[in-house]
Short mmCIF file of C-alpha atoms in Angstrom, two decimals:
data_model
loop_
_atom_site.label_atom_id
_atom_site.label_comp_id
_atom_site.label_asym_id
_atom_site.label_seq_id
_atom_site.Cartn_x
_atom_site.Cartn_y
_atom_site.Cartn_z
CA MET A 1 -19.18 12.01 35.16
CA ALA A 2 -21.85 11.73 38.16
CA ARG A 3 -20.87 10.90 41.52
CA LEU A 4 -22.54 8.31 43.49
CA ASP A 5 -22.16 9.73 46.94
CA TYR A 6 -22.61 12.86 48.67
CA PHE A 7 -21.96 13.71 52.25
CA ALA A 8 -21.66 17.16 52.98
CA PRO A 9 -24.65 19.81 52.25
CA GLY A 10 -24.00 22.33 49.34
CA VAL A 11 -24.36 22.59 45.51
CA TYR A 12 -22.55 19.97 43.14
CA ILE A 13 -21.63 20.73 39.44
CA GLU A 14 -21.59 17.64 37.39
CA GLU A 15 -20.59 17.29 33.64
CA ILE A 16 -22.55 14.42 32.01
CA ASP A 17 -21.89 13.00 28.36
CA ARG A 18 -25.33 12.52 26.86
CA GLY A 19 -24.38 13.45 23.37
CA SER A 20 -23.79 11.23 20.49
CA ARG A 21 -20.14 10.62 19.14
CA PRO A 22 -19.37 11.41 15.75
CA ILE A 23 -18.34 8.89 13.34
CA GLU A 24 -15.42 9.76 11.24
CA GLY A 25 -14.91 7.99 7.70
CA VAL A 26 -11.88 5.70 7.07
CA SER A 27 -9.40 6.04 4.71
CA THR A 28 -10.37 4.25 1.34
CA ALA A 29 -7.18 4.74 -0.59
CA VAL A 30 -4.43 2.76 0.53
CA ALA A 31 -3.05 0.38 -1.58
CA GLY A 32 -0.82 -2.85 -1.39
CA PHE A 33 1.76 -4.02 -3.82
CA VAL A 34 3.37 -7.04 -4.37
CA GLY A 35 6.30 -7.64 -6.79
CA PHE A 36 9.83 -7.35 -7.72
CA THR A 37 12.17 -4.03 -6.77
CA GLU A 38 15.42 -3.19 -7.70
CA ASP A 39 16.64 -3.29 -4.28
CA VAL A 40 15.88 -3.59 -0.87
CA ARG A 41 17.29 -1.56 2.03
CA GLY A 42 16.74 1.44 4.46
CA GLY A 43 14.96 -0.86 6.84
CA ALA A 44 13.05 -2.74 4.16
CA GLU A 45 12.82 -6.25 4.35
CA LEU A 46 12.67 -8.85 1.74
CA TYR A 47 8.92 -10.38 1.66
CA LYS A 48 7.82 -8.01 4.18
CA PRO A 49 5.35 -5.01 3.32
CA MET A 50 6.82 -1.50 4.00
CA LEU A 51 4.94 2.12 4.00
CA VAL A 52 5.54 3.98 1.45
CA THR A 53 4.23 7.71 1.04
CA THR A 54 6.25 8.83 -1.90
CA TRP A 55 8.00 7.79 -4.98
CA THR A 56 11.25 9.51 -3.41
CA GLN A 57 10.39 7.21 -0.23
CA TYR A 58 10.15 4.13 -2.63
CA LEU A 59 13.51 5.03 -4.18
CA ASN A 60 14.86 5.12 -0.56
CA TYR A 61 13.52 1.61 0.50
CA PHE A 62 13.53 -0.39 -2.90
CA ALA A 63 16.48 1.34 -5.27
CA ARG A 64 19.88 1.47 -5.51
CA PRO A 65 21.65 4.66 -4.18
CA ASN A 66 21.21 7.60 -7.16
CA SER A 67 18.78 4.90 -9.28
CA ASP A 68 15.56 5.51 -10.92
CA GLY A 69 14.11 2.76 -9.22
CA PHE A 70 13.46 0.58 -12.10
CA THR A 71 15.16 -2.78 -12.86
CA ASP A 72 17.18 -4.32 -15.93
CA PHE A 73 14.68 -7.03 -16.26
CA ASN A 74 11.81 -4.70 -16.41
CA ALA A 75 9.75 -5.88 -13.17
CA TYR A 76 6.23 -4.40 -13.41
CA LEU A 77 5.95 -3.33 -9.72
CA PRO A 78 7.90 0.07 -10.15
CA PHE A 79 6.01 1.01 -12.98
CA SER A 80 3.07 0.06 -11.09
CA VAL A 81 3.83 2.20 -7.77
CA TYR A 82 5.16 5.05 -9.91
CA GLY A 83 1.93 5.19 -11.87
CA TYR A 84 0.17 5.09 -8.57
CA PHE A 85 1.82 8.24 -7.23
CA MET A 86 1.66 10.08 -10.55
CA ASN A 87 -2.40 9.58 -10.72
CA GLY A 88 -2.91 10.78 -7.15
CA GLY A 89 -2.03 7.83 -5.06
CA GLY A 90 -0.89 8.71 -1.58
CA ARG A 91 0.07 5.88 0.94
CA CYS A 92 1.01 2.33 0.09
CA TRP A 93 2.48 -0.70 1.10
CA VAL A 94 5.10 -2.53 -1.02
CA THR A 95 6.31 -6.14 -0.41
CA SER A 96 9.17 -6.95 -2.64
CA ILE A 97 9.59 -10.56 -3.60
CA GLY A 98 13.17 -10.46 -4.77
CA THR A 99 15.58 -8.15 -6.79
CA GLN A 100 16.35 -10.65 -9.52
CA LEU A 101 13.96 -13.05 -11.60
CA PRO A 102 14.01 -16.45 -9.85
CA GLY A 103 16.47 -18.77 -11.26
CA ALA A 104 18.75 -15.72 -12.51
CA PRO A 105 22.37 -17.25 -12.85
CA ARG A 106 24.84 -16.25 -10.22
CA PRO A 107 27.96 -14.26 -10.45
CA ALA A 108 31.19 -16.33 -10.64
CA THR A 109 32.44 -13.65 -8.18
CA PRO A 110 29.65 -12.22 -6.25
CA GLU A 111 30.02 -8.73 -5.67
CA PRO A 112 31.06 -7.85 -1.89
CA ALA A 113 28.42 -5.85 0.05
CA THR A 114 30.23 -2.15 0.17
CA LEU A 115 28.63 1.05 1.58
CA ARG A 116 30.09 4.43 1.00
CA ILE A 117 29.62 7.28 3.72
CA ASN A 118 30.37 10.88 2.84
CA SER A 119 31.90 13.55 4.71
CA ARG A 120 30.33 16.43 6.26
CA GLY A 121 31.50 18.42 3.18
CA ASN A 122 29.37 15.84 1.03
CA ARG A 123 32.45 14.35 -0.45
CA PRO A 124 33.38 10.54 0.03
CA ALA A 125 34.89 9.66 3.65
CA LEU A 126 34.74 6.16 3.85
CA ARG A 127 34.05 2.89 2.19
CA PHE A 128 32.94 -0.05 4.13
CA THR A 129 33.00 -3.74 3.03
CA LEU A 130 31.31 -6.64 4.71
CA ARG A 131 33.83 -9.45 5.41
CA PRO A 132 32.66 -12.44 3.23
CA GLU A 133 32.55 -14.76 6.43
CA GLN A 134 29.66 -12.74 7.65
CA ALA A 135 27.71 -12.50 4.52
CA SER A 136 25.57 -15.36 5.43
CA GLY A 137 24.43 -13.48 8.91
CA GLY A 138 22.48 -11.06 6.85
CA LEU A 139 22.97 -7.36 7.12
CA VAL A 140 24.96 -5.09 9.83
CA ASN A 141 23.91 -1.41 10.70
CA LEU A 142 26.73 0.98 11.07
CA VAL A 143 26.02 3.68 13.36
CA ILE A 144 28.31 6.92 13.41
CA ILE A 145 27.67 9.31 16.41
CA ASP A 146 29.62 12.27 17.97
CA GLY A 147 32.79 11.30 20.07
CA SER A 148 35.51 13.04 21.75
CA PRO A 149 38.98 12.88 22.50
CA ARG A 150 40.45 10.45 25.33
CA ALA A 151 40.66 11.85 28.56
CA LEU A 152 43.91 12.40 29.96
CA PRO A 153 45.05 9.43 32.66
CA GLU A 154 44.62 9.82 36.23
CA GLY A 155 47.30 12.02 37.89
CA THR A 156 48.44 13.34 34.37
CA GLU A 157 48.92 16.74 34.74
CA GLY A 158 47.79 19.45 32.15
CA GLU A 159 44.72 20.43 30.36
CA ALA A 160 42.40 17.98 28.92
CA PRO A 161 42.58 18.00 24.93
CA PRO A 162 39.92 20.43 23.43
CA ASN A 163 37.11 18.85 21.44
CA THR A 164 37.11 20.07 17.91
CA GLY A 165 34.22 18.38 16.67
CA GLU A 166 36.44 15.93 14.72
CA TYR A 167 36.09 12.81 16.81
CA PHE A 168 33.45 10.39 16.33
CA THR A 169 32.45 6.88 17.41
CA ILE A 170 31.53 3.89 15.34
CA GLN A 171 29.11 0.94 16.15
CA ILE A 172 28.47 -2.19 14.43
CA ARG A 173 25.07 -3.40 15.30
CA ARG A 174 22.81 -6.38 13.99
CA GLY A 175 19.50 -5.67 15.13
CA ASP A 176 19.37 -4.58 18.72
CA GLU A 177 22.67 -6.38 19.18
CA LEU A 178 26.02 -4.44 19.52
CA LEU A 179 28.67 -6.19 17.87
CA GLU A 180 31.62 -3.94 18.13
CA GLN A 181 32.11 -0.11 19.27
CA TYR A 182 35.11 2.17 18.35
CA GLU A 183 35.14 5.25 20.16
CA ASN A 184 37.70 8.36 20.12
CA LEU A 185 38.03 8.04 16.33
CA THR A 186 39.43 10.67 13.92
CA MET A 187 40.19 11.31 10.12
CA ASN A 188 43.74 12.52 11.10
CA ARG A 189 46.00 9.94 9.73
CA GLU A 190 48.81 10.83 12.34
CA PRO A 191 46.81 11.73 15.58
CA ALA A 192 48.46 11.74 18.99
CA ALA A 193 48.03 8.20 20.42
CA GLN A 194 47.11 9.39 23.99
CA ILE A 195 44.09 11.72 22.15
CA ALA A 196 42.37 9.69 19.31
CA THR A 197 42.88 6.77 16.76
CA TYR A 198 43.04 7.06 13.10
CA ALA A 199 39.66 5.29 12.22
CA LEU A 200 41.32 2.57 9.73
CA ALA A 201 43.92 1.78 12.24
CA ALA A 202 40.99 1.06 14.94
CA LEU A 203 38.91 -0.92 12.63
CA ARG A 204 41.80 -2.90 11.15
CA ASN A 205 40.95 -5.89 13.36
CA SER A 206 37.07 -5.62 13.01
CA MET A 207 35.58 -9.26 12.65
CA TYR A 208 32.81 -7.84 10.56
CA VAL A 209 33.87 -4.97 8.29
CA SER A 210 36.95 -3.68 6.41
CA VAL A 211 37.15 -0.03 5.82
CA GLU A 212 39.28 2.37 3.33
CA ASP A 213 39.82 6.15 3.49
CA ILE A 214 38.61 7.47 0.34
CA THR A 215 39.20 11.37 1.15
CA GLN A 216 41.33 13.45 -0.88
CA SER A 217 42.65 16.13 1.35
CA GLY A 218 41.48 18.61 3.82
CA GLN A 219 41.26 19.25 7.50
CA PRO A 220 40.17 16.09 9.78
CA LEU A 221 37.01 17.75 10.42
CA ALA A 222 35.88 18.15 7.21
CA ARG A 223 36.99 14.86 5.94
CA ARG A 224 34.78 13.40 9.16
CA PRO A 225 32.01 11.10 8.19
CA VAL A 226 28.64 12.32 8.85
CA ASN A 227 26.39 11.01 11.58
CA GLY A 228 23.82 8.48 10.78
CA GLN A 229 22.51 4.92 10.71
CA TYR A 230 23.58 2.91 7.44
CA GLU A 231 23.08 -0.30 6.36
CA LEU A 232 25.57 -2.82 5.08
CA ALA A 233 23.86 -5.86 3.27
CA PRO A 234 25.07 -8.63 1.42
CA PRO A 235 23.67 -8.84 -2.16
CA ILE A 236 19.99 -10.68 -2.44
CA VAL A 237 20.41 -13.96 -3.97
CA ALA A 238 17.61 -15.17 -6.47
CA ALA A 239 15.21 -17.34 -5.40
CA PRO A 240 15.11 -21.02 -7.13
CA PRO A 241 12.03 -21.35 -9.29
CA ASP A 242 10.76 -24.23 -7.74
CA ARG A 243 10.24 -22.12 -4.44
CA PHE A 244 9.27 -18.89 -5.87
CA SER A 245 5.34 -19.64 -5.79
CA GLN A 246 5.57 -20.69 -2.08
CA ASN A 247 7.44 -17.35 -1.15
CA LEU A 248 5.10 -15.27 -3.52
CA GLU A 249 2.13 -16.76 -1.42
CA GLY A 250 4.49 -16.28 1.99
CA VAL A 251 3.17 -16.99 5.66
CA ARG A 252 0.32 -15.04 7.32
CA ASP A 253 2.08 -15.26 10.99
CA ASP A 254 5.71 -14.36 9.56
CA ARG A 255 3.76 -11.29 7.54
CA THR A 256 5.76 -12.70 4.49
CA GLY A 257 4.30 -12.45 0.74
CA VAL A 258 0.61 -12.18 -0.52
CA ARG A 259 -0.86 -13.29 2.96
CA GLY A 260 1.59 -10.76 4.91
CA ILE A 261 0.38 -8.05 3.13
CA PHE A 262 -3.17 -8.59 4.28
CA GLU A 263 -2.28 -8.33 7.81
CA VAL A 264 -1.76 -4.72 7.10
CA ASP A 265 -5.40 -3.60 8.25
CA GLU A 266 -5.29 -0.04 6.17
CA ILE A 267 -5.07 -1.56 3.11
CA THR A 268 -8.07 -1.09 0.82
CA MET A 269 -6.97 -2.27 -2.84
CA LEU A 270 -4.54 -4.87 -3.79
CA ALA A 271 -2.46 -5.71 -6.74
CA CYS A 272 0.25 -8.20 -7.74
CA PRO A 273 1.62 -7.02 -11.05
CA ASP A 274 4.79 -9.02 -11.18
CA VAL A 275 2.82 -12.25 -11.28
CA MET A 276 2.48 -11.66 -14.83
CA ARG A 277 6.04 -11.09 -15.14
CA ALA A 278 6.77 -14.59 -13.69
CA TYR A 279 4.11 -15.85 -16.04
CA GLN A 280 5.86 -14.14 -19.11
CA GLU A 281 9.39 -15.72 -17.88
CA GLN A 282 7.70 -19.38 -17.64
CA ILE A 283 8.30 -19.29 -13.81
CA LEU A 284 4.77 -19.49 -13.18
CA ASN A 285 2.24 -21.63 -15.51
CA LEU A 286 -1.35 -20.26 -16.04
CA ASP A 287 -2.62 -22.50 -13.13
CA GLN A 288 -0.46 -21.09 -10.71
CA VAL A 289 -1.15 -17.58 -11.93
CA HIS A 290 -4.65 -18.29 -11.09
CA GLY A 291 -3.70 -20.06 -7.37
CA ILE A 292 -2.18 -16.54 -6.42
CA ILE A 293 -5.19 -14.42 -7.92
CA GLU A 294 -7.65 -16.90 -5.93
CA LEU A 295 -5.85 -16.51 -2.94
CA MET A 296 -6.24 -12.71 -3.06
CA ILE A 297 -9.95 -12.94 -4.00
CA SER A 298 -10.69 -15.39 -1.18
CA MET A 299 -8.79 -13.54 1.42
CA CYS A 300 -10.97 -10.40 0.43
CA GLU A 301 -14.08 -12.60 0.47
CA GLY A 302 -12.98 -14.18 3.88
CA SER A 303 -12.54 -10.88 5.62
CA ALA A 304 -16.14 -10.18 4.80
CA SER A 305 -17.50 -12.84 5.73
CA GLY A 306 -15.62 -13.34 9.00
CA ASP A 307 -13.98 -16.34 8.08
CA ILE A 308 -10.47 -14.51 8.01
CA PRO A 309 -9.85 -11.86 10.81
CA ASN A 310 -8.93 -9.11 8.28
CA PRO A 311 -10.86 -5.78 7.41
CA PRO A 312 -13.64 -6.50 5.27
CA ASN A 313 -13.20 -3.63 3.14
CA ARG A 314 -10.65 -4.60 0.41
CA MET A 315 -10.69 -5.13 -3.51
CA VAL A 316 -8.25 -6.79 -5.58
CA VAL A 317 -7.33 -5.01 -8.90
CA LEU A 318 -6.48 -7.91 -11.58
CA ASP A 319 -4.67 -7.62 -14.96
CA ALA A 320 -5.16 -9.83 -17.74
CA PRO A 321 -2.66 -12.29 -19.08
CA PRO A 322 0.03 -10.70 -21.39
CA ASP A 323 -0.74 -13.07 -24.20
CA ALA A 324 -4.51 -12.27 -23.80
CA VAL A 325 -4.31 -9.33 -26.22
CA LYS A 326 -7.26 -9.14 -28.13
CA PRO A 327 -10.94 -8.78 -26.66
CA GLN A 328 -11.99 -12.49 -27.55
CA GLN A 329 -8.66 -13.84 -26.03
CA VAL A 330 -9.30 -12.31 -22.69
CA VAL A 331 -13.12 -13.50 -22.52
CA GLU A 332 -11.89 -17.02 -23.26
CA TRP A 333 -9.13 -16.53 -20.44
CA LEU A 334 -11.67 -15.36 -17.93
CA ASN A 335 -14.01 -18.16 -19.10
CA ARG A 336 -11.06 -20.60 -18.02
CA PHE A 337 -10.42 -19.02 -14.83
CA ASN A 338 -13.84 -19.04 -14.16
CA ARG A 339 -13.94 -16.83 -11.01
CA ARG A 340 -16.67 -14.45 -10.13
CA SER A 341 -16.47 -12.01 -7.00
CA MET A 342 -17.67 -8.44 -5.92
CA PHE A 343 -14.14 -7.99 -4.51
CA ALA A 344 -12.48 -7.96 -7.67
CA ALA A 345 -11.98 -5.78 -10.69
CA LEU A 346 -10.65 -6.52 -14.07
CA TYR A 347 -9.07 -3.99 -16.50
CA TYR A 348 -7.89 -4.37 -19.93
CA PRO A 349 -5.85 -3.71 -22.21
CA TRP A 350 -2.22 -3.58 -21.08
CA ILE A 351 -0.87 0.15 -20.83
CA LYS A 352 2.02 1.57 -22.57
CA VAL A 353 4.41 3.76 -20.53
CA PRO A 354 7.83 5.27 -20.97
CA ASN A 355 10.74 3.04 -19.77
CA PRO A 356 13.46 4.85 -18.30
CA ARG A 357 15.92 2.02 -18.73
CA ASP A 358 15.20 1.94 -22.52
CA ARG A 359 15.95 5.65 -23.20
CA GLY A 360 12.18 6.40 -22.52
CA ASN A 361 10.68 3.93 -25.02
CA PRO A 362 7.33 2.54 -24.34
CA ILE A 363 6.87 -0.38 -22.67
CA LEU A 364 3.53 -2.27 -22.09
CA VAL A 365 2.87 -3.03 -18.28
CA PRO A 366 -0.27 -4.21 -16.45
CA PRO A 367 -2.74 -1.37 -15.89
CA CYS A 368 -3.43 -2.36 -12.20
CA GLY A 369 -1.03 0.57 -10.32
CA HIS A 370 -2.41 3.26 -12.56
CA VAL A 371 -6.11 2.33 -11.98
CA MET A 372 -5.57 2.25 -8.28
CA GLY A 373 -4.14 5.66 -8.56
CA VAL A 374 -7.37 6.69 -10.04
CA TRP A 375 -9.38 5.20 -7.33
CA ALA A 376 -7.04 7.07 -4.97
CA ARG A 377 -7.65 10.40 -7.15
CA THR A 378 -11.44 9.98 -7.40
CA ASP A 379 -11.94 9.29 -3.46
CA GLU A 380 -10.14 12.48 -2.61
CA THR A 381 -11.70 14.47 -5.34
CA ARG A 382 -15.23 13.20 -5.26
CA GLY A 383 -15.74 10.60 -2.99
CA VAL A 384 -15.49 7.04 -2.89
CA TYR A 385 -19.23 6.87 -4.00
CA LYS A 386 -18.05 8.11 -7.41
CA ALA A 387 -17.37 5.29 -9.93
CA PRO A 388 -13.83 5.77 -10.99
CA ALA A 389 -14.43 5.66 -14.67
CA ASN A 390 -14.50 8.45 -17.31
CA GLU A 391 -11.17 9.26 -15.91
CA VAL A 392 -7.54 10.01 -17.70
CA PRO A 393 -4.96 7.52 -16.46
CA ARG A 394 -1.53 9.99 -16.33
CA GLY A 395 1.37 8.56 -17.34
CA VAL A 396 -0.24 6.47 -20.15
CA ILE A 397 1.12 7.13 -23.92
CA GLY A 398 -0.78 4.25 -25.70
CA LEU A 399 -2.88 0.92 -25.22
CA GLY A 400 -1.70 -2.64 -26.07
CA TYR A 401 -4.85 -2.66 -28.05
CA GLU A 402 -7.36 -0.15 -29.39
CA THR A 403 -10.91 -1.79 -28.18
CA ASN A 404 -13.64 -0.48 -30.16
CA PHE A 405 -17.60 0.10 -29.30
CA ARG A 406 -18.67 -3.08 -30.65
CA GLU A 407 -15.87 -5.25 -28.63
CA GLN A 408 -16.75 -3.35 -25.59
CA GLU A 409 -20.09 -4.28 -25.90
CA LEU A 410 -18.46 -7.99 -25.82
CA LEU A 411 -16.48 -7.40 -22.69
CA ASN A 412 -18.45 -4.65 -20.69
CA PRO A 413 -21.25 -7.05 -19.68
CA LEU A 414 -18.81 -9.76 -18.51
CA GLY A 415 -17.19 -7.09 -15.89
CA ILE A 416 -13.98 -6.50 -18.06
CA ASN A 417 -13.47 -2.76 -17.70
CA CYS A 418 -12.13 -1.27 -20.77
CA ILE A 419 -9.47 1.46 -21.18
CA ARG A 420 -10.04 3.16 -24.37
CA SER A 421 -8.72 6.03 -26.68
CA PHE A 422 -11.40 8.45 -27.90
CA PRO A 423 -10.94 10.83 -30.53
CA ASN A 424 -10.12 14.65 -28.96
CA ARG A 425 -10.53 13.14 -25.41
CA GLY A 426 -7.68 10.98 -24.86
CA ILE A 427 -6.92 7.54 -23.12
CA ARG A 428 -9.94 7.13 -20.66
CA ILE A 429 -10.81 4.37 -18.01
CA TRP A 430 -14.28 3.47 -19.53
CA GLY A 431 -15.78 0.90 -17.36
CA ALA A 432 -16.84 0.88 -13.72
CA ARG A 433 -17.83 -2.76 -12.82
CA THR A 434 -16.59 -5.56 -10.54
CA LEU A 435 -16.25 -9.12 -11.49
CA VAL A 436 -19.49 -10.38 -9.65
CA GLU A 437 -21.81 -12.75 -11.15
CA PRO A 438 -23.92 -10.90 -13.60
CA ASP A 439 -27.50 -11.78 -11.91
CA LYS A 440 -26.11 -10.08 -8.53
CA THR A 441 -26.95 -6.51 -10.10
CA GLU A 442 -26.84 -4.64 -6.47
CA TRP A 443 -22.96 -5.10 -6.73
CA ARG A 444 -22.32 -4.70 -10.06
CA TYR A 445 -20.41 -1.40 -9.67
CA ILE A 446 -17.08 -0.92 -7.89
CA SER A 447 -18.57 2.51 -6.35
CA VAL A 448 -21.24 0.43 -4.90
CA ARG A 449 -19.12 -2.01 -3.49
CA ARG A 450 -16.38 0.52 -2.30
CA LEU A 451 -19.04 2.69 -0.56
CA ILE A 452 -20.86 0.11 1.40
CA SER A 453 -17.20 -1.21 2.56
CA TYR A 454 -16.27 2.27 3.65
CA ILE A 455 -19.84 2.87 5.53
CA GLU A 456 -19.02 -0.88 7.38
CA LYS A 457 -15.99 -0.13 8.59
CA SER A 458 -16.52 3.51 9.35
CA LEU A 459 -19.38 2.21 11.63
CA GLU A 460 -17.39 -0.51 12.95
CA LEU A 461 -14.68 1.79 14.27
CA GLY A 462 -17.04 4.85 15.19
CA THR A 463 -18.94 2.90 17.48
CA GLN A 464 -16.49 0.97 19.49
CA TRP A 465 -17.35 3.51 22.59
CA VAL A 466 -20.47 1.28 22.82
CA VAL A 467 -18.99 -1.91 23.87
CA PHE A 468 -19.50 -2.75 27.51
CA GLU A 469 -22.09 0.34 27.96
CA PRO A 470 -25.40 -0.56 29.56
CA ASN A 471 -27.48 -2.13 27.17
CA ASP A 472 -30.60 0.10 27.42
CA GLN A 473 -32.91 2.46 25.62
CA ASP A 474 -30.84 5.23 26.24
CA LEU A 475 -28.04 3.44 24.34
CA TRP A 476 -30.22 2.38 21.33
CA ALA A 477 -31.22 5.89 20.93
CA ARG A 478 -27.46 7.24 21.12
CA VAL A 479 -26.30 4.78 18.85
CA THR A 480 -29.59 5.17 16.53
CA ARG A 481 -28.40 9.35 16.67
CA THR A 482 -24.71 8.74 16.06
CA VAL A 483 -25.34 5.96 12.68
CA SER A 484 -28.07 8.49 11.65
CA ASN A 485 -25.70 11.70 11.69
CA PHE A 486 -22.82 9.87 9.84
CA LEU A 487 -25.03 8.53 7.40
CA GLU A 488 -26.87 11.98 6.95
CA ARG A 489 -23.63 13.40 6.27
CA ILE A 490 -22.50 11.14 3.44
CA TRP A 491 -25.98 11.81 2.16
CA ARG A 492 -25.65 15.38 2.08
CA GLU A 493 -22.24 14.83 0.26
CA GLY A 494 -23.94 12.99 -2.42
CA ALA A 495 -23.09 9.13 -1.67
CA LEU A 496 -26.86 8.19 -1.15
CA PHE A 497 -30.04 8.31 -3.22
CA GLY A 498 -32.91 9.90 -2.04
CA ALA A 499 -34.81 13.47 -1.76
CA SER A 500 -34.68 13.10 1.81
CA PRO A 501 -32.59 11.00 4.52
CA ALA A 502 -35.65 9.01 5.29
CA GLN A 503 -35.64 7.94 1.41
CA ALA A 504 -31.85 7.64 1.55
CA PHE A 505 -31.26 5.31 4.83
CA TYR A 506 -32.76 4.00 8.03
CA VAL A 507 -31.37 3.23 11.26
CA LYS A 508 -33.10 0.84 13.69
CA CYS A 509 -31.85 -0.09 17.31
CA ASP A 510 -34.87 -0.79 19.66
CA GLU A 511 -36.41 -3.57 21.60
CA GLU A 512 -37.72 -5.47 18.75
CA LEU A 513 -34.28 -6.12 17.50
CA ASN A 514 -33.27 -6.37 21.20
CA PRO A 515 -35.41 -8.68 23.12
CA PRO A 516 -34.44 -9.80 26.65
CA GLU A 517 -33.34 -13.07 25.65
CA THR A 518 -30.64 -11.03 23.39
CA ARG A 519 -29.53 -8.65 25.98
CA ILE A 520 -28.89 -11.62 28.25
CA LEU A 521 -26.24 -12.85 25.65
CA GLY A 522 -24.77 -9.62 25.95
CA ARG A 523 -25.48 -8.54 22.15
CA LEU A 524 -26.89 -5.38 20.74
CA TYR A 525 -27.99 -5.57 17.32
CA ILE A 526 -28.37 -2.34 15.11
CA GLU A 527 -29.87 -2.73 11.61
CA VAL A 528 -29.01 -0.23 8.96
CA GLY A 529 -30.06 0.15 5.36
CA VAL A 530 -28.67 2.48 2.77
CA CYS A 531 -29.78 3.37 -0.79
CA PRO A 532 -26.47 4.02 -2.70
CA VAL A 533 -26.03 5.90 -5.60
CA ARG A 534 -25.04 3.92 -8.85
CA PRO A 535 -23.16 5.33 -11.86
CA ALA A 536 -24.80 6.56 -14.82
CA GLU A 537 -23.33 3.75 -17.04
CA PHE A 538 -26.05 4.31 -19.98
CA VAL A 539 -27.11 7.48 -20.78
CA VAL A 540 -30.21 7.46 -22.89
CA PHE A 541 -31.84 10.46 -25.02
CA ARG A 542 -35.33 9.56 -25.77
CA ILE A 543 -35.90 12.15 -29.04
CA SER A 544 -39.39 12.30 -30.97
CA GLN A 545 -40.78 14.98 -33.44
CA TRP A 546 -42.92 17.67 -31.77
CA ASN A 547 -45.05 19.84 -34.03
CA GLY A 548 -45.50 22.58 -31.35
CA ILE A 549 -49.50 22.34 -31.72
CA GLU A 550 -50.80 19.22 -30.66
CA ASP A 551 -49.86 19.84 -26.73
CA SER A 552 -51.00 23.56 -26.76
CA GLU A 553 -54.65 22.67 -27.44
#
């Protein structure tokens, strides 16, 4: 940085940053899911979004221990998240709206909340049970850390007892609050009282948990429980049906439900597959389903228009209702829903996937999760500008309806993207359109909408350094250079149409856009125009007969 004062004669070296700062492209493949799960544990909370990066991590948060992660009532969210990862998805956020269908009968004698902790030899060591009177207070955390034998009382002669490694400490916490702590514990059932206390004897009077010793045999060191933090949570009670719609919508300030997942800035594509599961069980009627879909679309649109302070680079992937099986039924449903948006995409029909809870027999599920995985895969392998179509959805073994060419002629102009089965080519996603109004042809394709969103968000984050800089010609030139370099890079990748950068985009930041009255208000305007590539949706060969003589004369 240049100095503003010089007092002594001499030679001074200054470093001046006059170059443009490169703009990095934002991630376009982060999904958000809302639906039912088998469990909620490991730090995840009911109705609140949780970051998941692998299927194994999903099992740690939303499945019971040693479970496959699916549910006995066939919730669609586990199938969707599994399909997302199978098809190439990476990061996603998952919001659980319950572990049972609303209104599920409560057991006459609820199962107590129990937790088994293994020993260092990976065998059962201790079983903790949450006392019934504490269930209403929510989960507690059990923390097991290294301990030590008791120190000899002051004035006692002799050597201090050696620390053999068998000693440990147990803390019982709720959030950041330490409820109880037990030190100098051992699995030795008959320890010397002045050295340590048997774990069961120490916790006998705990107000929060009861504990059992489930070890078989072995030395105390081998039977000692493994260090770690463990959750002991009461069973999740199913919500009453009359509150389900409210819980599903959620509260933005509490970061719950659909509204809460929109507060995660990095999410770029969203789906709520279990809204259709609730519809099948008559927990929601069709108008309530439309209300949830409308909320998701409106929040994407509001973000883009600036009405809602969320990132404007999101799309909702929609599923047709399960009773709209045939093409004409999907058209009738879409006409009844009567909602159009460039920020929504609809896929049809439902897909068949193996159901682990039914010996691998096929089950029909909404296609949204698998489709979003294909979006993510296409982004990574080709780029966001490539239409996520003519791609094989992995893990799909059949379709709910075999759409033919004539039927797709009805669906495609309405923005209904078909998943079709082709002889010798397998099952493929055979549509790339948004649900925009038919006359808004510039936003007809998913890839165009997502590419523009990618450019907008990348420019927003990549030009934060401009804020509070002197608003003069030097800044205008630097901004123009920065944005032009970014756009030229994506043009070279094939995202923009044109034989040269001048044909593919333009960047304008000059005195015409920023006159004195604008600069007085502290504003800087930059105008950017791009020419995105569009998918070759209709490939037409024009063939005629040629005799080989006429043109040669």
